[in-house]
Amino acid sequence: MSDFDLESWLRTRRAEIDALLAARLTAAAPAEDPGRLVEAMRYSLLAPGKRLRPLLVLAAAEAVGRASDEPLRLAAAAVELVHCYSLIHDDLPDMDDDDFRRGQPANHRVFGPATAILAGDALLTLAFAWLAEAGAAALAATGDPLVPQSTLRAIAALARGAGMSGMVRGQARDLAEPPPTSLQAVERLAAEKTGALFRAALEVGAAVAGAGPAQEKALVRFGTHYGVAFQHADDLVDGDHVTTQTEARQRLHALTQAALDAVSLFDKHAEPLRALARRLADG
Ligand code: GRG
C-alpha cells in the first residue's frame, strides 16, 4: 500500500488553483465592468468548488512525470473555467432552473439571466485564451519545439469535450429526450454530459505534459471511466438514480477499478490519480 497523502496533495494543489483563479480574474473597477460582467464571473468561479477537473489535469501531468508549474496550472484552471460556465448555464430558468449552486444563490438569481449567460460565455472563451497563453509561456520558458503541438492538442481536446460531441451534446440530449430508463442509456448520457469534460481534463494534462501515445491512451481511458463513475457517485449522493442503488454502487466500483487498471503502466507518480479514483468509490 502506498503512503501517498492525498489530503495534503489536495490542500496544496487546490490552494494553488484557487490563488491562480483569484489573481487572474482580478476585480475590475465597477466603471470598467459593464453590466457587472466580471463580478458575475468571479461570483461563480471563486465560490467554493472542489476543483476536481483542474486537479485531474495536474494529476495526469504528474503521472507522466511533469512537475507542476505556472503554465500547467493555467491550463488546468482553463478546464475549471469551462466547468464553471456549464454550471451557470445549467442553472438558468430555461435549462435546469436551479436556485442554488456552490452554497449560494445561482448566478442568474443574483445578476439576472442575461448577465449569467454572458458570464458563462466569457468564462468559456477565456478558457481557450488561457490554454493558448499557457502554451506561449511554456514555449518561452523552455524553448521546447514540441510545445506548440501539445498546446494545439490540449485546445482541441477541451473543445471536443466541451462541445457538440461532448458536454453540450449531453445537455442537448438531456433536454430533448425523456429521462433514460436503462443503465446503458444512463451511462451514455453521463459519458457525454459529465464524463466528456473529465476525459478532456485527462487529455489536457497528458498533452501539456508531453505524454507518449501509450500514456495518453491510458489517461484517456482513466478519464472516460472516472467521468461515468463520478456521475454514479453524484447520483447516489442525490438519491437520483434510475437503476437500483445496488446496481449504481456496483457500477461505481467496477468503473473505478477499470480506471485504476487503465493507469497500471504508470509508476508512483500516478499515485494522486489513483488516490482520486479510490476516493470516488469510497464516497
Ligand atoms: C449547460 C452546456 C451545459 C452543460 C451543463 C455539467 C452540466 C452540463 C450540468 C451540471 C448539472 C449537474 C449537477 C450534473 C451532475 C454532475 C456534476 C457536473 C456536478 C457538479 O460537479 P462538481 O461536483 O461541482 O465537481 P463543484 O461545484 O465542486 O465544481
mmCIF file of N, CA and C in Angstrom, residues 133-243:
data_model
loop_
_atom_site.group_PDB
_atom_site.id
_atom_site.type_symbol
_atom_site.label_atom_id
_atom_site.label_comp_id
_atom_site.label_asym_id
_atom_site.label_seq_id
_atom_site.Cartn_x
_atom_site.Cartn_y
_atom_site.Cartn_z
ATOM 1 N N GLU A 133 -2.340 30.865 -23.866
ATOM 2 C CA GLU A 133 -1.340 31.607 -23.082
ATOM 3 C C GLU A 133 -0.403 30.640 -22.352
ATOM 4 N N ALA A 134 -0.967 29.547 -21.849
ATOM 5 C CA ALA A 134 -0.140 28.543 -21.154
ATOM 6 C C ALA A 134 0.900 27.980 -22.113
ATOM 7 N N GLY A 135 0.485 27.723 -23.356
ATOM 8 C CA GLY A 135 1.421 27.208 -24.361
ATOM 9 C C GLY A 135 2.519 28.219 -24.664
ATOM 10 N N ALA A 136 2.121 29.472 -24.826
ATOM 11 C CA ALA A 136 3.114 30.516 -25.141
ATOM 12 C C ALA A 136 4.118 30.659 -23.996
ATOM 13 N N ALA A 137 3.614 30.591 -22.753
ATOM 14 C CA ALA A 137 4.512 30.727 -21.594
ATOM 15 C C ALA A 137 5.457 29.531 -21.506
ATOM 16 N N ALA A 138 4.945 28.329 -21.773
ATOM 17 C CA ALA A 138 5.796 27.128 -21.708
ATOM 18 C C ALA A 138 6.870 27.190 -22.792
ATOM 19 N N LEU A 139 6.491 27.665 -23.982
ATOM 20 C CA LEU A 139 7.463 27.766 -25.073
ATOM 21 C C LEU A 139 8.548 28.780 -24.732
ATOM 22 N N ALA A 140 8.116 29.928 -24.185
ATOM 23 C CA ALA A 140 9.095 30.965 -23.823
ATOM 24 C C ALA A 140 10.041 30.460 -22.741
ATOM 25 N N ALA A 141 9.508 29.672 -21.794
ATOM 26 C CA ALA A 141 10.332 29.215 -20.667
ATOM 27 C C ALA A 141 11.284 28.098 -21.064
ATOM 28 N N THR A 142 10.850 27.225 -21.974
ATOM 29 C CA THR A 142 11.650 26.018 -22.241
ATOM 30 C C THR A 142 12.266 25.999 -23.639
ATOM 31 N N GLY A 143 11.647 26.708 -24.576
ATOM 32 C CA GLY A 143 12.105 26.643 -25.966
ATOM 33 C C GLY A 143 11.863 25.288 -26.600
ATOM 34 N N ASP A 144 11.093 24.447 -25.943
ATOM 35 C CA ASP A 144 10.829 23.096 -26.438
ATOM 36 C C ASP A 144 9.980 23.168 -27.716
ATOM 37 N N PRO A 145 10.515 22.681 -28.849
ATOM 38 C CA PRO A 145 9.773 22.804 -30.116
ATOM 39 C C PRO A 145 8.487 21.978 -30.164
ATOM 40 N N LEU A 146 8.301 21.069 -29.183
ATOM 41 C CA LEU A 146 7.081 20.252 -29.170
ATOM 42 C C LEU A 146 5.907 20.975 -28.504
ATOM 43 N N VAL A 147 6.196 22.104 -27.843
ATOM 44 C CA VAL A 147 5.137 22.793 -27.091
ATOM 45 C C VAL A 147 3.965 23.247 -27.982
ATOM 46 N N PRO A 148 4.230 23.865 -29.161
ATOM 47 C CA PRO A 148 3.073 24.293 -29.974
ATOM 48 C C PRO A 148 2.129 23.141 -30.308
ATOM 49 N N GLN A 149 2.714 21.994 -30.642
ATOM 50 C CA GLN A 149 1.866 20.849 -31.000
ATOM 51 C C GLN A 149 1.062 20.348 -29.791
ATOM 52 N N SER A 150 1.700 20.284 -28.633
ATOM 53 C CA SER A 150 0.964 19.792 -27.464
ATOM 54 C C SER A 150 -0.090 20.806 -27.034
ATOM 55 N N THR A 151 0.180 22.098 -27.262
ATOM 56 C CA THR A 151 -0.831 23.110 -26.935
ATOM 57 C C THR A 151 -2.053 22.954 -27.842
ATOM 58 N N LEU A 152 -1.801 22.728 -29.118
ATOM 59 C CA LEU A 152 -2.925 22.529 -30.044
ATOM 60 C C LEU A 152 -3.734 21.300 -29.645
ATOM 61 N N ARG A 153 -3.028 20.247 -29.210
ATOM 62 C CA ARG A 153 -3.736 19.024 -28.783
ATOM 63 C C ARG A 153 -4.617 19.321 -27.573
ATOM 64 N N ALA A 154 -4.090 20.099 -26.640
ATOM 65 C CA ALA A 154 -4.869 20.437 -25.438
ATOM 66 C C ALA A 154 -6.097 21.268 -25.810
ATOM 67 N N ILE A 155 -5.906 22.248 -26.692
ATOM 68 C CA ILE A 155 -7.030 23.107 -27.109
ATOM 69 C C ILE A 155 -8.104 22.253 -27.792
ATOM 70 N N ALA A 156 -7.675 21.379 -28.690
ATOM 71 C CA ALA A 156 -8.640 20.533 -29.409
ATOM 72 C C ALA A 156 -9.372 19.611 -28.441
ATOM 73 N N ALA A 157 -8.651 19.064 -27.466
ATOM 74 C CA ALA A 157 -9.280 18.133 -26.508
ATOM 75 C C ALA A 157 -10.342 18.847 -25.681
ATOM 76 N N LEU A 158 -10.032 20.056 -25.235
ATOM 77 C CA LEU A 158 -11.007 20.777 -24.408
ATOM 78 C C LEU A 158 -12.226 21.172 -25.245
ATOM 79 N N ALA A 159 -11.992 21.603 -26.479
ATOM 80 C CA ALA A 159 -13.116 21.968 -27.358
ATOM 81 C C ALA A 159 -14.005 20.747 -27.615
ATOM 82 N N ARG A 160 -13.377 19.607 -27.862
ATOM 83 C CA ARG A 160 -14.131 18.367 -28.122
ATOM 84 C C ARG A 160 -14.945 17.972 -26.897
ATOM 85 N N GLY A 161 -14.319 18.010 -25.737
ATOM 86 C CA GLY A 161 -15.016 17.583 -24.511
ATOM 87 C C GLY A 161 -16.155 18.510 -24.142
ATOM 88 N N ALA A 162 -15.971 19.800 -24.407
ATOM 89 C CA ALA A 162 -16.992 20.772 -24.008
ATOM 90 C C ALA A 162 -18.151 20.840 -24.996
ATOM 91 N N GLY A 163 -17.896 20.548 -26.242
ATOM 92 C CA GLY A 163 -18.817 20.965 -27.292
ATOM 93 C C GLY A 163 -19.808 19.951 -27.810
ATOM 94 N N MET A 164 -19.991 20.006 -29.134
ATOM 95 C CA MET A 164 -21.116 19.295 -29.769
ATOM 96 C C MET A 164 -20.981 17.779 -29.746
ATOM 97 N N SER A 165 -19.797 17.252 -29.452
ATOM 98 C CA SER A 165 -19.726 15.788 -29.313
ATOM 99 C C SER A 165 -19.440 15.402 -27.868
ATOM 100 N N GLY A 166 -19.525 16.366 -26.965
ATOM 101 C CA GLY A 166 -19.267 16.101 -25.552
ATOM 102 C C GLY A 166 -20.346 16.661 -24.649
ATOM 103 N N MET A 167 -19.960 17.623 -23.805
ATOM 104 C CA MET A 167 -20.864 18.101 -22.762
ATOM 105 C C MET A 167 -22.125 18.786 -23.307
ATOM 106 N N VAL A 168 -21.965 19.638 -24.317
ATOM 107 C CA VAL A 168 -23.145 20.328 -24.865
ATOM 108 C C VAL A 168 -24.091 19.312 -25.515
ATOM 109 N N ARG A 169 -23.512 18.318 -26.153
ATOM 110 C CA ARG A 169 -24.340 17.258 -26.737
ATOM 111 C C ARG A 169 -25.144 16.548 -25.638
ATOM 112 N N GLY A 170 -24.485 16.244 -24.523
ATOM 113 C CA GLY A 170 -25.177 15.574 -23.416
ATOM 114 C C GLY A 170 -26.286 16.438 -22.858
ATOM 115 N N GLN A 171 -26.016 17.725 -22.727
ATOM 116 C CA GLN A 171 -27.035 18.641 -22.219
ATOM 117 C C GLN A 171 -28.221 18.687 -23.193
ATOM 118 N N ALA A 172 -27.927 18.716 -24.501
ATOM 119 C CA ALA A 172 -28.997 18.739 -25.508
ATOM 120 C C ALA A 172 -29.828 17.460 -25.430
ATOM 121 N N ARG A 173 -29.142 16.333 -25.244
ATOM 122 C CA ARG A 173 -29.868 15.063 -25.114
ATOM 123 C C ARG A 173 -30.759 15.069 -23.875
ATOM 124 N N ASP A 174 -30.204 15.583 -22.798
ATOM 125 C CA ASP A 174 -30.937 15.610 -21.527
ATOM 126 C C ASP A 174 -32.211 16.456 -21.657
ATOM 127 N N LEU A 175 -32.114 17.564 -22.406
ATOM 128 C CA LEU A 175 -33.263 18.450 -22.558
ATOM 129 C C LEU A 175 -34.269 17.900 -23.575
ATOM 130 N N ALA A 176 -33.761 17.184 -24.587
ATOM 131 C CA ALA A 176 -34.618 16.799 -25.713
ATOM 132 C C ALA A 176 -35.292 15.443 -25.540
ATOM 133 N N GLU A 177 -34.681 14.576 -24.756
ATOM 134 C CA GLU A 177 -35.177 13.199 -24.690
ATOM 135 C C GLU A 177 -35.772 12.908 -23.321
ATOM 136 N N PRO A 178 -36.705 11.929 -23.237
ATOM 137 C CA PRO A 178 -37.199 11.539 -21.919
ATOM 138 C C PRO A 178 -36.053 10.991 -21.071
ATOM 139 N N PRO A 179 -36.185 11.065 -19.746
ATOM 140 C CA PRO A 179 -35.085 10.575 -18.897
ATOM 141 C C PRO A 179 -34.741 9.128 -19.233
ATOM 142 N N PRO A 180 -33.469 8.774 -19.206
ATOM 143 C CA PRO A 180 -33.062 7.400 -19.538
ATOM 144 C C PRO A 180 -33.651 6.403 -18.548
ATOM 145 N N THR A 181 -33.975 5.216 -19.042
ATOM 146 C CA THR A 181 -34.576 4.210 -18.156
ATOM 147 C C THR A 181 -33.696 2.969 -18.021
ATOM 148 N N SER A 182 -32.680 2.832 -18.851
ATOM 149 C CA SER A 182 -31.801 1.672 -18.729
ATOM 150 C C SER A 182 -30.423 2.129 -18.257
ATOM 151 N N LEU A 183 -29.681 1.207 -17.683
ATOM 152 C CA LEU A 183 -28.320 1.528 -17.235
ATOM 153 C C LEU A 183 -27.469 2.024 -18.404
ATOM 154 N N GLN A 184 -27.637 1.367 -19.551
ATOM 155 C CA GLN A 184 -26.846 1.732 -20.729
ATOM 156 C C GLN A 184 -27.123 3.190 -21.135
ATOM 157 N N ALA A 185 -28.416 3.560 -21.118
ATOM 158 C CA ALA A 185 -28.776 4.935 -21.514
ATOM 159 C C ALA A 185 -28.312 5.939 -20.462
ATOM 160 N N VAL A 186 -28.395 5.551 -19.188
ATOM 161 C CA VAL A 186 -27.900 6.424 -18.105
ATOM 162 C C VAL A 186 -26.414 6.704 -18.321
ATOM 163 N N GLU A 187 -25.676 5.655 -18.640
ATOM 164 C CA GLU A 187 -24.218 5.815 -18.769
ATOM 165 C C GLU A 187 -23.845 6.540 -20.052
ATOM 166 N N ARG A 188 -24.659 6.401 -21.097
ATOM 167 C CA ARG A 188 -24.362 7.162 -22.314
ATOM 168 C C ARG A 188 -24.527 8.658 -22.043
ATOM 169 N N LEU A 189 -25.619 8.992 -21.354
ATOM 170 C CA LEU A 189 -25.854 10.406 -21.024
ATOM 171 C C LEU A 189 -24.749 10.935 -20.100
ATOM 172 N N ALA A 190 -24.395 10.120 -19.106
ATOM 173 C CA ALA A 190 -23.343 10.545 -18.157
ATOM 174 C C ALA A 190 -22.005 10.737 -18.871
ATOM 175 N N ALA A 191 -21.716 9.859 -19.826
ATOM 176 C CA ALA A 191 -20.437 9.947 -20.544
ATOM 177 C C ALA A 191 -20.348 11.258 -21.313
ATOM 178 N N GLU A 192 -21.498 11.710 -21.843
ATOM 179 C CA GLU A 192 -21.488 12.959 -22.614
ATOM 180 C C GLU A 192 -21.557 14.173 -21.675
ATOM 181 N N LYS A 193 -22.571 14.192 -20.847
ATOM 182 C CA LYS A 193 -22.875 15.405 -20.087
ATOM 183 C C LYS A 193 -21.819 15.699 -19.013
ATOM 184 N N THR A 194 -21.387 14.658 -18.329
ATOM 185 C CA THR A 194 -20.431 14.840 -17.234
ATOM 186 C C THR A 194 -19.049 14.301 -17.599
ATOM 187 N N GLY A 195 -19.041 13.116 -18.232
ATOM 188 C CA GLY A 195 -17.772 12.417 -18.445
ATOM 189 C C GLY A 195 -16.859 13.099 -19.454
ATOM 190 N N ALA A 196 -17.442 13.736 -20.458
ATOM 191 C CA ALA A 196 -16.614 14.288 -21.542
ATOM 192 C C ALA A 196 -15.640 15.344 -21.021
ATOM 193 N N LEU A 197 -16.069 16.124 -20.046
ATOM 194 C CA LEU A 197 -15.165 17.165 -19.529
ATOM 195 C C LEU A 197 -14.074 16.549 -18.637
ATOM 196 N N PHE A 198 -14.426 15.497 -17.893
ATOM 197 C CA PHE A 198 -13.395 14.793 -17.116
ATOM 198 C C PHE A 198 -12.349 14.187 -18.059
ATOM 199 N N ARG A 199 -12.851 13.551 -19.114
ATOM 200 C CA ARG A 199 -11.936 12.959 -20.080
ATOM 201 C C ARG A 199 -11.026 14.047 -20.674
ATOM 202 N N ALA A 200 -11.642 15.193 -20.990
ATOM 203 C CA ALA A 200 -10.855 16.302 -21.551
ATOM 204 C C ALA A 200 -9.789 16.764 -20.556
ATOM 205 N N ALA A 201 -10.125 16.757 -19.270
ATOM 206 C CA ALA A 201 -9.141 17.159 -18.249
ATOM 207 C C ALA A 201 -7.911 16.247 -18.332
ATOM 208 N N LEU A 202 -8.164 14.945 -18.448
ATOM 209 C CA LEU A 202 -7.037 13.999 -18.550
ATOM 210 C C LEU A 202 -6.254 14.223 -19.840
ATOM 211 N N GLU A 203 -6.981 14.548 -20.927
ATOM 212 C CA GLU A 203 -6.307 14.781 -22.210
ATOM 213 C C GLU A 203 -5.461 16.058 -22.158
ATOM 214 N N VAL A 204 -5.992 17.091 -21.508
ATOM 215 C CA VAL A 204 -5.232 18.344 -21.386
ATOM 216 C C VAL A 204 -3.952 18.079 -20.583
ATOM 217 N N GLY A 205 -4.092 17.358 -19.459
ATOM 218 C CA GLY A 205 -2.918 17.039 -18.636
ATOM 219 C C GLY A 205 -1.904 16.235 -19.426
ATOM 220 N N ALA A 206 -2.389 15.241 -20.176
ATOM 221 C CA ALA A 206 -1.499 14.390 -20.972
ATOM 222 C C ALA A 206 -0.783 15.217 -22.035
ATOM 223 N N ALA A 207 -1.541 16.075 -22.719
ATOM 224 C CA ALA A 207 -0.957 16.862 -23.815
ATOM 225 C C ALA A 207 0.103 17.831 -23.285
ATOM 226 N N VAL A 208 -0.255 18.577 -22.250
ATOM 227 C CA VAL A 208 0.670 19.596 -21.722
ATOM 228 C C VAL A 208 1.939 18.931 -21.175
ATOM 229 N N ALA A 209 1.770 17.723 -20.614
ATOM 230 C CA ALA A 209 2.932 17.033 -20.043
ATOM 231 C C ALA A 209 3.743 16.297 -21.105
ATOM 232 N N GLY A 210 3.267 16.315 -22.345
ATOM 233 C CA GLY A 210 4.010 15.637 -23.417
ATOM 234 C C GLY A 210 3.958 14.124 -23.314
ATOM 235 N N ALA A 211 2.786 13.594 -22.934
ATOM 236 C CA ALA A 211 2.641 12.138 -22.820
ATOM 237 C C ALA A 211 2.848 11.463 -24.167
ATOM 238 N N GLY A 212 3.452 10.292 -24.145
ATOM 239 C CA GLY A 212 3.573 9.483 -25.357
ATOM 240 C C GLY A 212 2.240 8.812 -25.653
ATOM 241 N N PRO A 213 2.114 8.177 -26.834
ATOM 242 C CA PRO A 213 0.822 7.601 -27.241
ATOM 243 C C PRO A 213 0.239 6.602 -26.232
ATOM 244 N N ALA A 214 1.065 5.697 -25.697
ATOM 245 C CA ALA A 214 0.529 4.690 -24.756
ATOM 246 C C ALA A 214 0.087 5.358 -23.460
ATOM 247 N N GLN A 215 0.868 6.327 -23.010
ATOM 248 C CA GLN A 215 0.498 7.047 -21.775
ATOM 249 C C GLN A 215 -0.801 7.825 -21.990
ATOM 250 N N GLU A 216 -0.907 8.478 -23.142
ATOM 251 C CA GLU A 216 -2.101 9.269 -23.423
ATOM 252 C C GLU A 216 -3.338 8.369 -23.477
ATOM 253 N N LYS A 217 -3.193 7.229 -24.145
ATOM 254 C CA LYS A 217 -4.324 6.305 -24.256
ATOM 255 C C LYS A 217 -4.772 5.857 -22.860
ATOM 256 N N ALA A 218 -3.807 5.558 -22.011
ATOM 257 C CA ALA A 218 -4.132 5.114 -20.650
ATOM 258 C C ALA A 218 -4.856 6.217 -19.881
ATOM 259 N N LEU A 219 -4.394 7.446 -20.020
ATOM 260 C CA LEU A 219 -5.006 8.559 -19.281
ATOM 261 C C LEU A 219 -6.411 8.851 -19.813
ATOM 262 N N VAL A 220 -6.596 8.732 -21.113
ATOM 263 C CA VAL A 220 -7.933 8.936 -21.692
ATOM 264 C C VAL A 220 -8.890 7.863 -21.168
ATOM 265 N N ARG A 221 -8.413 6.628 -21.092
ATOM 266 C CA ARG A 221 -9.274 5.547 -20.563
ATOM 267 C C ARG A 221 -9.615 5.815 -19.107
ATOM 268 N N PHE A 222 -8.642 6.255 -18.357
ATOM 269 C CA PHE A 222 -8.907 6.615 -16.950
ATOM 270 C C PHE A 222 -10.021 7.668 -16.897
ATOM 271 N N GLY A 223 -9.876 8.727 -17.704
ATOM 272 C CA GLY A 223 -10.846 9.829 -17.678
ATOM 273 C C GLY A 223 -12.235 9.388 -18.083
ATOM 274 N N THR A 224 -12.311 8.517 -19.060
ATOM 275 C CA THR A 224 -13.602 8.034 -19.541
ATOM 276 C C THR A 224 -14.319 7.259 -18.437
ATOM 277 N N HIS A 225 -13.607 6.356 -17.773
ATOM 278 C CA HIS A 225 -14.223 5.563 -16.698
ATOM 279 C C HIS A 225 -14.520 6.439 -15.486
ATOM 280 N N TYR A 226 -13.575 7.302 -15.160
ATOM 281 C CA TYR A 226 -13.746 8.153 -13.972
ATOM 282 C C TYR A 226 -14.993 9.038 -14.129
ATOM 283 N N GLY A 227 -15.191 9.585 -15.339
ATOM 284 C CA GLY A 227 -16.306 10.514 -15.572
ATOM 285 C C GLY A 227 -17.659 9.870 -15.321
ATOM 286 N N VAL A 228 -17.833 8.652 -15.808
ATOM 287 C CA VAL A 228 -19.123 7.971 -15.610
ATOM 288 C C VAL A 228 -19.250 7.532 -14.146
ATOM 289 N N ALA A 229 -18.140 7.092 -13.564
ATOM 290 C CA ALA A 229 -18.157 6.724 -12.131
ATOM 291 C C ALA A 229 -18.552 7.933 -11.287
ATOM 292 N N PHE A 230 -18.023 9.106 -11.645
ATOM 293 C CA PHE A 230 -18.359 10.334 -10.901
ATOM 294 C C PHE A 230 -19.864 10.573 -10.921
ATOM 295 N N GLN A 231 -20.477 10.378 -12.084
ATOM 296 C CA GLN A 231 -21.929 10.622 -12.176
ATOM 297 C C GLN A 231 -22.705 9.625 -11.312
ATOM 298 N N HIS A 232 -22.264 8.359 -11.302
ATOM 299 C CA HIS A 232 -22.920 7.374 -10.413
ATOM 300 C C HIS A 232 -22.776 7.818 -8.960
ATOM 301 N N ALA A 233 -21.588 8.252 -8.591
ATOM 302 C CA ALA A 233 -21.360 8.685 -7.201
ATOM 303 C C ALA A 233 -22.258 9.873 -6.871
ATOM 304 N N ASP A 234 -22.352 10.825 -7.804
ATOM 305 C CA ASP A 234 -23.177 12.024 -7.612
ATOM 306 C C ASP A 234 -24.660 11.630 -7.477
ATOM 307 N N ASP A 235 -25.099 10.714 -8.318
ATOM 308 C CA ASP A 235 -26.500 10.267 -8.269
ATOM 309 C C ASP A 235 -26.790 9.531 -6.966
ATOM 310 N N LEU A 236 -25.812 8.770 -6.485
ATOM 311 C CA LEU A 236 -26.022 8.040 -5.227
ATOM 312 C C LEU A 236 -26.184 9.013 -4.063
ATOM 313 N N VAL A 237 -25.389 10.081 -4.071
ATOM 314 C CA VAL A 237 -25.498 11.095 -3.011
ATOM 315 C C VAL A 237 -26.861 11.775 -3.088
ATOM 316 N N ASP A 238 -27.290 12.089 -4.326
ATOM 317 C CA ASP A 238 -28.559 12.802 -4.508
ATOM 318 C C ASP A 238 -29.775 11.876 -4.424
ATOM 319 N N GLY A 239 -29.567 10.562 -4.320
ATOM 320 C CA GLY A 239 -30.679 9.605 -4.357
ATOM 321 C C GLY A 239 -31.395 9.685 -5.696
ATOM 322 N N ASP A 240 -30.605 9.956 -6.755
ATOM 323 C CA ASP A 240 -31.162 10.354 -8.039
ATOM 324 C C ASP A 240 -30.754 9.348 -9.111
ATOM 325 N N HIS A 241 -31.212 8.091 -8.978
ATOM 326 C CA HIS A 241 -30.761 7.126 -9.969
ATOM 327 C C HIS A 241 -31.938 6.309 -10.479
ATOM 328 N N VAL A 242 -31.878 5.905 -11.732
ATOM 329 C CA VAL A 242 -32.980 5.128 -12.307
ATOM 330 C C VAL A 242 -32.761 3.633 -12.099
ATOM 331 N N THR A 243 -31.510 3.223 -11.920
ATOM 332 C CA THR A 243 -31.243 1.821 -11.616
ATOM 333 C C THR A 243 -31.358 1.662 -10.096
#
